[in-house]
Amino acid sequence: MPLCVEASGLCSRPRDIYGQMYPFELIIRFQIIDCLSTSEIVHCLWKDRVISEQYVYLLGTALAETSDFKAQPPEGIDAIGASSEGASLYQLIREDIIEGRLAANERLVVTDLARRHGTSTNPVREALQLLRGEGFVTFVPNRGARVRPIDQDFVRDIYEIGVLIEPALTRWFVNMATVEDIAELERIQGLIEDNDFADTLRHSELDTAFHTIMYQRHYNRHAAELWWKHREVLRAVSRRFNFTLARRAAILSEHRELIAHVKAGNANEAGELIARHVEGSGRHILEHMRARNAARAG
């Protein structure tokens, strides 16, 4: 059994977790949150008798379709940049920070985390360094690692960097786009519109794949990697919130307008549009956070 699966604890998850979802929904969830492959997840679901052997076969055909919208980082960029065990711990600890199970400013003791997750200290240190790189964890000399508050300032800083980076990446793409690139943008946008936000996880994957098409060949790999890592942070934070009707309409119309600019070769107009698009996404998350904080205070 691959180490990533063992470290995730999937094969020992409580049965009531499985009972809340259909098997297909479970697979999508574990792909995104736990960094597991489809084959690893299916094996564990079958091992825990969540699905039958016959259902494993039937899932094979259905799951082949998920590769059409499972977002991947631009070529040459490692999605996690760690060993399988370190990557799994990174996902678990990050989820605990986002969901508040690890409180803001809480001290992260390596030995305690290793004991909690049943592993050695080296993968924990590796995971904490990854989280430090994304801004989820801070290191203070002589005081160790602590949880950074996932607050409005944190989200604002990340999306404002996107507003600066993505227009440049987009303008370059417009000048380099091929007929095949435009066809792929239109194909994925068609899938986004067909889904129409009914499955938010599917929308997230499709939306990421849409933008990845534009940035995956850019010569500045540092900029592309920074875009990818920041987008993954915002995706993780935004999972707690639903799309408003206004934001849904904006996403669909702005994507279509962007495709039109790419077709026409309007590089500057496309860059200006993507800046508004990124800022709108960031402000959408901030407004949800403000509303949640107000509800808690009231």
Coordinates of C-alpha atoms in Angstrom, one line a residue, residues 124-283:
V124 CA 6.3 16.8 9.9
R125 CA 9.2 19.3 9.5
E126 CA 8.9 18.9 5.7
A127 CA 5.2 19.7 5.9
L128 CA 5.7 22.7 8.1
Q129 CA 8.3 24.1 5.7
L130 CA 5.8 23.8 2.9
L131 CA 3.1 25.5 4.9
R132 CA 5.6 28.2 5.8
G133 CA 6.2 28.8 2.1
E134 CA 2.4 29.3 1.5
G135 CA 2.0 31.5 4.5
F136 CA -0.1 29.2 6.7
V137 CA 2.7 28.8 9.2
T138 CA 5.2 31.3 10.7
F139 CA 8.6 30.6 12.3
V140 CA 9.8 32.8 15.1
P141 CA 13.4 32.4 16.3
N142 CA 13.7 30.5 19.6
R143 CA 9.9 30.0 19.7
G144 CA 9.3 27.6 16.8
A145 CA 6.4 27.3 14.4
R146 CA 2.9 28.8 14.9
V147 CA -0.3 28.9 13.0
R148 CA -0.8 32.1 11.0
P149 CA -4.3 33.6 11.4
I150 CA -6.3 32.9 8.2
D151 CA -7.8 36.4 8.3
Q152 CA -8.8 39.0 5.8
D153 CA -5.3 40.5 5.6
F154 CA -4.0 37.0 4.6
V155 CA -6.5 36.6 1.8
R156 CA -6.1 40.2 0.6
D157 CA -2.3 39.9 0.4
I158 CA -2.6 36.8 -1.8
Y159 CA -5.2 38.0 -4.2
E160 CA -3.4 41.3 -4.6
I161 CA -0.3 39.5 -5.8
G162 CA -2.5 37.7 -8.3
V163 CA -3.8 41.0 -9.6
L164 CA -0.2 42.0 -10.3
I165 CA 1.1 38.7 -11.8
E166 CA -1.8 37.3 -13.8
P167 CA -2.3 40.2 -16.3
A168 CA 1.3 39.8 -17.4
L169 CA 0.9 36.0 -17.8
T170 CA -2.4 36.6 -19.7
R171 CA -1.0 39.2 -22.1
W172 CA 1.8 36.8 -23.0
F173 CA -0.6 34.0 -23.6
V174 CA -2.8 36.0 -25.9
N175 CA 0.2 36.8 -28.1
M176 CA 1.2 33.1 -28.1
A177 CA -2.3 31.4 -28.2
T178 CA -2.9 28.7 -30.9
V179 CA -6.2 27.5 -32.4
E180 CA -5.8 24.4 -30.2
D181 CA -5.5 26.6 -27.0
I182 CA -8.7 28.5 -27.9
A183 CA -10.5 25.2 -28.6
E184 CA -9.4 23.8 -25.2
L185 CA -10.5 27.0 -23.4
E186 CA -13.9 26.7 -25.1
R187 CA -14.2 23.0 -24.3
I188 CA -13.5 23.6 -20.6
Q189 CA -15.8 26.6 -20.4
G190 CA -18.5 24.5 -21.9
L191 CA -18.0 22.0 -19.1
I192 CA -18.1 24.8 -16.5
E193 CA -21.4 26.1 -18.0
D194 CA -22.9 22.5 -18.1
N195 CA -22.0 22.0 -14.4
D196 CA -23.5 25.5 -13.6
F197 CA -22.0 25.4 -10.1
A198 CA -24.2 22.3 -9.2
D199 CA -21.0 20.5 -8.0
T200 CA -18.7 23.1 -6.5
L201 CA -15.7 20.7 -6.4
R202 CA -16.1 20.0 -10.1
H203 CA -16.4 23.8 -10.8
S204 CA -13.2 24.4 -8.8
E205 CA -11.2 21.9 -10.7
L206 CA -12.6 23.0 -14.1
D207 CA -12.0 26.7 -13.3
T208 CA -8.4 26.0 -12.3
A209 CA -7.8 24.0 -15.5
F210 CA -9.2 26.9 -17.5
H211 CA -6.7 29.3 -16.1
T212 CA -3.8 26.8 -16.2
I213 CA -4.2 26.6 -20.0
M214 CA -3.1 30.2 -20.2
Y215 CA -0.1 30.0 -17.9
Q216 CA 1.3 26.5 -18.3
R217 CA 3.8 27.4 -21.1
H218 CA 5.0 30.7 -19.8
Y219 CA 8.8 31.1 -19.8
N220 CA 8.8 32.6 -16.3
R221 CA 8.4 29.4 -14.3
H222 CA 8.8 31.3 -11.0
A223 CA 5.8 33.4 -11.8
A224 CA 3.8 30.4 -12.9
E225 CA 4.7 28.5 -9.7
L226 CA 3.8 31.5 -7.5
W227 CA 0.4 31.8 -9.3
W228 CA -0.3 28.1 -8.8
K229 CA 0.6 28.0 -5.1
H230 CA -1.4 31.1 -4.3
R231 CA -4.4 29.8 -6.3
E232 CA -4.3 26.6 -4.3
V233 CA -4.3 28.6 -1.1
L234 CA -7.4 30.6 -2.1
R235 CA -9.1 27.5 -3.4
A236 CA -8.6 25.9 0.0
V237 CA -9.9 28.9 1.9
S238 CA -12.9 29.4 -0.4
R239 CA -14.2 25.9 0.1
R240 CA -16.0 27.1 3.2
F241 CA -18.1 29.5 1.3
N242 CA -20.8 29.3 -1.4
F243 CA -20.8 31.3 -4.6
T244 CA -23.2 34.2 -4.6
L245 CA -25.5 34.5 -7.7
A246 CA -23.7 37.7 -8.7
R247 CA -20.3 36.0 -8.5
R248 CA -21.6 33.0 -10.6
A249 CA -22.8 35.3 -13.3
A250 CA -19.5 37.3 -13.3
I251 CA -17.4 34.2 -13.6
L252 CA -19.3 32.9 -16.6
S253 CA -19.5 36.2 -18.4
E254 CA -15.9 37.1 -17.8
H255 CA -14.6 33.8 -19.0
R256 CA -16.6 34.2 -22.2
E257 CA -15.3 37.8 -22.6
L258 CA -11.8 36.5 -22.0
I259 CA -12.1 33.9 -24.8
A260 CA -13.3 36.6 -27.1
H261 CA -10.3 38.8 -26.4
V262 CA -7.9 35.8 -26.9
K263 CA -9.5 35.1 -30.3
A264 CA -9.2 38.8 -31.3
G265 CA -5.6 39.0 -30.1
N266 CA -6.5 41.8 -27.7
A267 CA -3.7 41.3 -25.2
N268 CA -4.1 44.5 -23.2
E269 CA -7.9 44.1 -22.9
A270 CA -7.4 40.5 -21.8
G271 CA -4.9 41.6 -19.1
E272 CA -7.2 44.3 -17.8
L273 CA -10.1 41.8 -17.7
I274 CA -8.1 39.1 -15.8
A275 CA -7.1 41.7 -13.2
R276 CA -10.8 42.5 -12.5
H277 CA -11.5 38.8 -12.5
V278 CA -8.9 38.0 -9.9
E279 CA -9.8 41.0 -7.8
G280 CA -13.5 40.0 -7.9
S281 CA -12.6 36.5 -6.7
G282 CA -10.6 37.8 -3.8
R283 CA -13.2 40.3 -2.8

